[in-house]
C-alpha positions as a printed NumPy array, in Angstrom:
array([[  84.051,  174.851,  -69.953],
       [  83.495,  173.921,  -66.317],
       [  81.297,  170.878,  -65.802],
       [  78.469,  171.408,  -63.319],
       [  77.257,  168.587,  -61.045],
       [  74.288,  168.113,  -63.392],
       [  76.459,  167.86 ,  -66.538],
       [  79.201,  165.419,  -65.572],
       [  81.803,  164.122,  -68.002],
       [  79.846,  160.87 ,  -68.248],
       [  76.569,  162.678,  -69.083],
       [  78.358,  164.935,  -71.589],
       [  79.791,  161.949,  -73.482],
       [  76.448,  160.096,  -73.272],
       [  74.71 ,  163.109,  -74.881],
       [  77.267,  163.07 ,  -77.712],
       [  76.716,  159.318,  -78.175],
       [  72.915,  159.826,  -78.266],
       [  73.272,  162.375,  -81.08 ],
       [  75.439,  159.971,  -83.081],
       [  72.895,  157.176,  -82.604],
       [  70.063,  159.475,  -83.717],
       [  71.788,  160.368,  -86.964],
       [  72.484,  156.735,  -87.769],
       [  68.718,  156.077,  -88.015],
       [  67.474,  156.609,  -91.572],
       [  63.776,  156.085,  -92.408],
       [  62.912,  154.004,  -95.436],
       [  61.175,  156.944,  -97.128],
       [  64.286,  159.105,  -97.03 ],
       [  64.787,  162.351,  -98.907],
       [  67.691,  163.098, -101.231],
       [  70.745,  164.49 ,  -99.416],
       [  72.072,  167.952, -100.214],
       [  75.171,  169.994,  -99.462],
       [  75.918,  173.417,  -98.076],
       [  78.631,  176.053,  -97.751],
       [  78.922,  178.625,  -94.95 ],
       [  81.075,  181.638,  -94.191],
       [  80.965,  183.204,  -90.711],
       [  82.373,  186.149,  -88.794],
       [  82.491,  186.077,  -85.005],
       [  83.59 ,  187.926,  -81.879],
       [  84.017,  186.805,  -78.283],
       [  86.492,  185.899,  -75.535],
       [  89.343,  185.834,  -74.639],
       [  90.971,  189.209,  -75.217],
       [  88.633,  190.77 ,  -77.804],
       [  88.569,  187.626,  -79.959],
       [  87.463,  187.966,  -83.569],
       [  87.818,  185.887,  -86.697],
       [  86.145,  183.772,  -89.314],
       [  84.865,  180.244,  -89.867],
       [  84.419,  178.359,  -93.169],
       [  82.296,  175.206,  -93.283],
       [  80.848,  172.606,  -95.625],
       [  77.746,  170.565,  -94.836],
       [  76.407,  167.171,  -95.825],
       [  72.686,  167.098,  -95.026],
       [  71.225,  163.832,  -93.743],
       [  68.944,  161.954,  -96.154],
       [  65.815,  162.141,  -93.999],
       [  63.3  ,  164.566,  -92.546],
       [  61.423,  163.817,  -89.337],
       [  57.809,  164.975,  -88.927],
       [  57.706,  165.811,  -92.648],
       [  53.98 ,  166.751,  -92.638],
       [  53.897,  168.742,  -89.398],
       [  54.511,  172.474,  -89.007],
       [  58.005,  171.782,  -87.635],
       [  60.424,  169.399,  -89.329],
       [  63.429,  167.701,  -87.765],
       [  66.549,  167.266,  -89.859],
       [  70.292,  167.695,  -89.549],
       [  73.688,  167.574,  -91.158],
       [  77.378,  166.862,  -90.767],
       [  79.438,  170.035,  -90.486],
       [  83.156,  170.148,  -91.325],
       [  84.779,  173.48 ,  -90.53 ],
       [  88.006,  175.467,  -90.443],
       [  88.173,  178.511,  -88.166],
       [  90.832,  181.125,  -87.458],
       [  90.505,  183.311,  -84.37 ],
       [  92.717,  186.273,  -83.412],
       [  93.026,  188.102,  -80.097],
       [  94.714,  191.153,  -78.547],
       [  96.288,  189.646,  -75.414],
       [  97.535,  191.829,  -72.538],
       [ 101.13 ,  190.563,  -72.867],
       [ 103.235,  190.646,  -76.034],
       [ 104.481,  187.063,  -75.649],
       [ 101.014,  185.483,  -75.413],
       [  99.635,  183.627,  -78.483],
       [  97.536,  185.927,  -80.654],
       [  95.854,  183.45 ,  -83.013],
       [  94.609,  179.89 ,  -83.287],
       [  93.339,  177.702,  -86.124],
       [  90.697,  175.05 ,  -85.444],
       [  89.492,  172.082,  -87.519],
       [  86.183,  170.589,  -86.367],
       [  83.592,  168.013,  -87.344],
       [  80.159,  167.937,  -85.774],
       [  76.662,  166.524,  -86.237],
       [  73.978,  169.216,  -85.949],
       [  70.268,  168.691,  -85.342],
       [  67.94 ,  171.281,  -86.876],
       [  64.302,  171.998,  -85.99 ],
       [  62.79 ,  174.146,  -88.745],
       [  59.438,  175.482,  -89.84 ],
       [  57.997,  173.731,  -92.89 ],
       [  56.438,  176.891,  -94.304],
       [  57.647,  180.461,  -94.709],
       [  56.374,  182.715,  -91.918],
       [  59.041,  185.222,  -90.796],
       [  60.409,  187.628,  -93.444],
       [  59.127,  185.166,  -96.07 ],
       [  61.585,  182.564,  -94.784],
       [  61.678,  179.285,  -92.9  ],
       [  62.918,  179.814,  -89.331],
       [  65.111,  177.203,  -87.647],
       [  66.878,  176.338,  -84.4  ],
       [  69.917,  174.06 ,  -84.348],
       [  72.254,  172.41 ,  -81.867],
       [  75.418,  170.365,  -82.212],
       [  78.308,  168.898,  -80.242],
       [  81.377,  167.707,  -82.114],
       [  85.133,  167.262,  -81.95 ],
       [  87.839,  169.755,  -82.861],
       [  91.612,  169.976,  -83.141],
       [  93.368,  173.185,  -82.064],
       [  96.614,  174.38 ,  -83.613],
       [  97.989,  175.176,  -80.119],
       [  96.856,  174.853,  -76.507],
       [  97.053,  178.554,  -75.537],
       [  95.215,  181.61 ,  -76.84 ],
       [  95.855,  185.016,  -75.333],
       [  95.973,  184.651,  -71.557],
       [  93.974,  181.383,  -71.578],
       [  95.403,  177.892,  -71.194],
       [  93.147,  175.565,  -73.189],
       [  94.631,  172.444,  -71.596],
       [  95.33 ,  170.524,  -74.803],
       [  94.832,  170.472,  -78.538],
       [  91.577,  168.455,  -78.426],
       [  88.302,  170.203,  -77.627],
       [  84.595,  169.675,  -78.018],
       [  82.813,  172.173,  -80.253],
       [  79.395,  173.215,  -78.899],
       [  77.197,  175.191,  -81.275],
       [  73.676,  176.527,  -80.761],
       [  71.886,  179.022,  -82.956],
       [  68.875,  180.209,  -84.887],
       [  68.425,  181.334,  -88.439],
       [  66.282,  181.96 ,  -91.495],
       [  66.246,  180.083,  -94.839],
       [  65.127,  181.559,  -98.168],
       [  64.382,  178.911, -100.805],
       [  65.068,  180.31 , -104.278],
       [  64.227,  177.063, -106.089],
       [  63.871,  173.364, -105.339],
       [  67.662,  173.087, -105.692],
       [  69.041,  176.181, -103.925],
       [  68.5  ,  177.898, -100.588],
       [  70.192,  180.868,  -98.877],
       [  70.356,  181.236,  -95.104],
       [  71.427,  183.749,  -92.47 ],
       [  72.006,  182.675,  -88.879],
       [  73.276,  183.725,  -85.453],
       [  75.126,  181.236,  -83.226],
       [  76.948,  180.891,  -79.944],
       [  80.071,  178.748,  -80.382],
       [  82.157,  177.265,  -77.561],
       [  85.344,  175.2  ,  -77.56 ],
       [  86.478,  173.299,  -74.454],
       [  87.546,  169.791,  -73.477],
       [  85.075,  169.049,  -70.625],
       [  88.02 ,  169.075,  -68.164],
       [  89.625,  166.044,  -69.808],
       [  92.835,  168.123,  -70.002],
       [  92.904,  170.744,  -67.207],
       [  92.851,  173.709,  -66.801],
       [  90.319,  173.83 ,  -69.687],
       [  89.739,  177.599,  -69.85 ],
       [  88.016,  177.416,  -73.243],
       [  87.116,  179.778,  -76.082],
       [  83.75 ,  181.547,  -76.377],
       [  82.587,  182.956,  -79.703],
       [  79.575,  184.815,  -78.349],
       [  78.408,  186.382,  -81.611],
       [  78.799,  184.263,  -84.753],
       [  77.018,  185.561,  -87.866],
       [  76.776,  183.138,  -90.792],
       [  75.764,  183.333,  -94.434],
       [  74.946,  179.943,  -95.93 ],
       [  74.162,  178.451,  -99.311],
       [  72.505,  175.02 ,  -99.654],
       [  72.42 ,  173.122, -102.936]])
């Protein structure tokens, strides 16, 4: 990911720090924490990338704006992903495995309104470890990368204890030019089925 003049390395790291500080604040009237499981399929770049992502979640024990139409909450996300490509040259790496951990902030509707579900928007920036520093024709610069995730989804609550969700995300891995050339990975279409309990 190339850093624009507006989003410098310093601003990027400050934004990550601000998210971590936000999640450390827990109101006294906190809600019970829950867990989640997700399975995803995605496609993107480079070289006709496709693959899957498995994740577990630990939801934070609080809800902001609990009585308003939109609630603010979030979770820790620990994931394993495997991406495969069809590079132009036979000797270029065809696959990569990625372990990542990230805090995600979620803004969601309190009541069902679209397809009898709660709609939500979420955003997260975390850290990831790559199994190698090349994928297809791209040089990723190193084995550390930030994981940027933004998406929207729907949640169907089946009971007070269980909820199903379906979401669409854009997922990006890059190191903010800490290790040039930083060509990055873009999962442009990530479809996820989730189960919260």
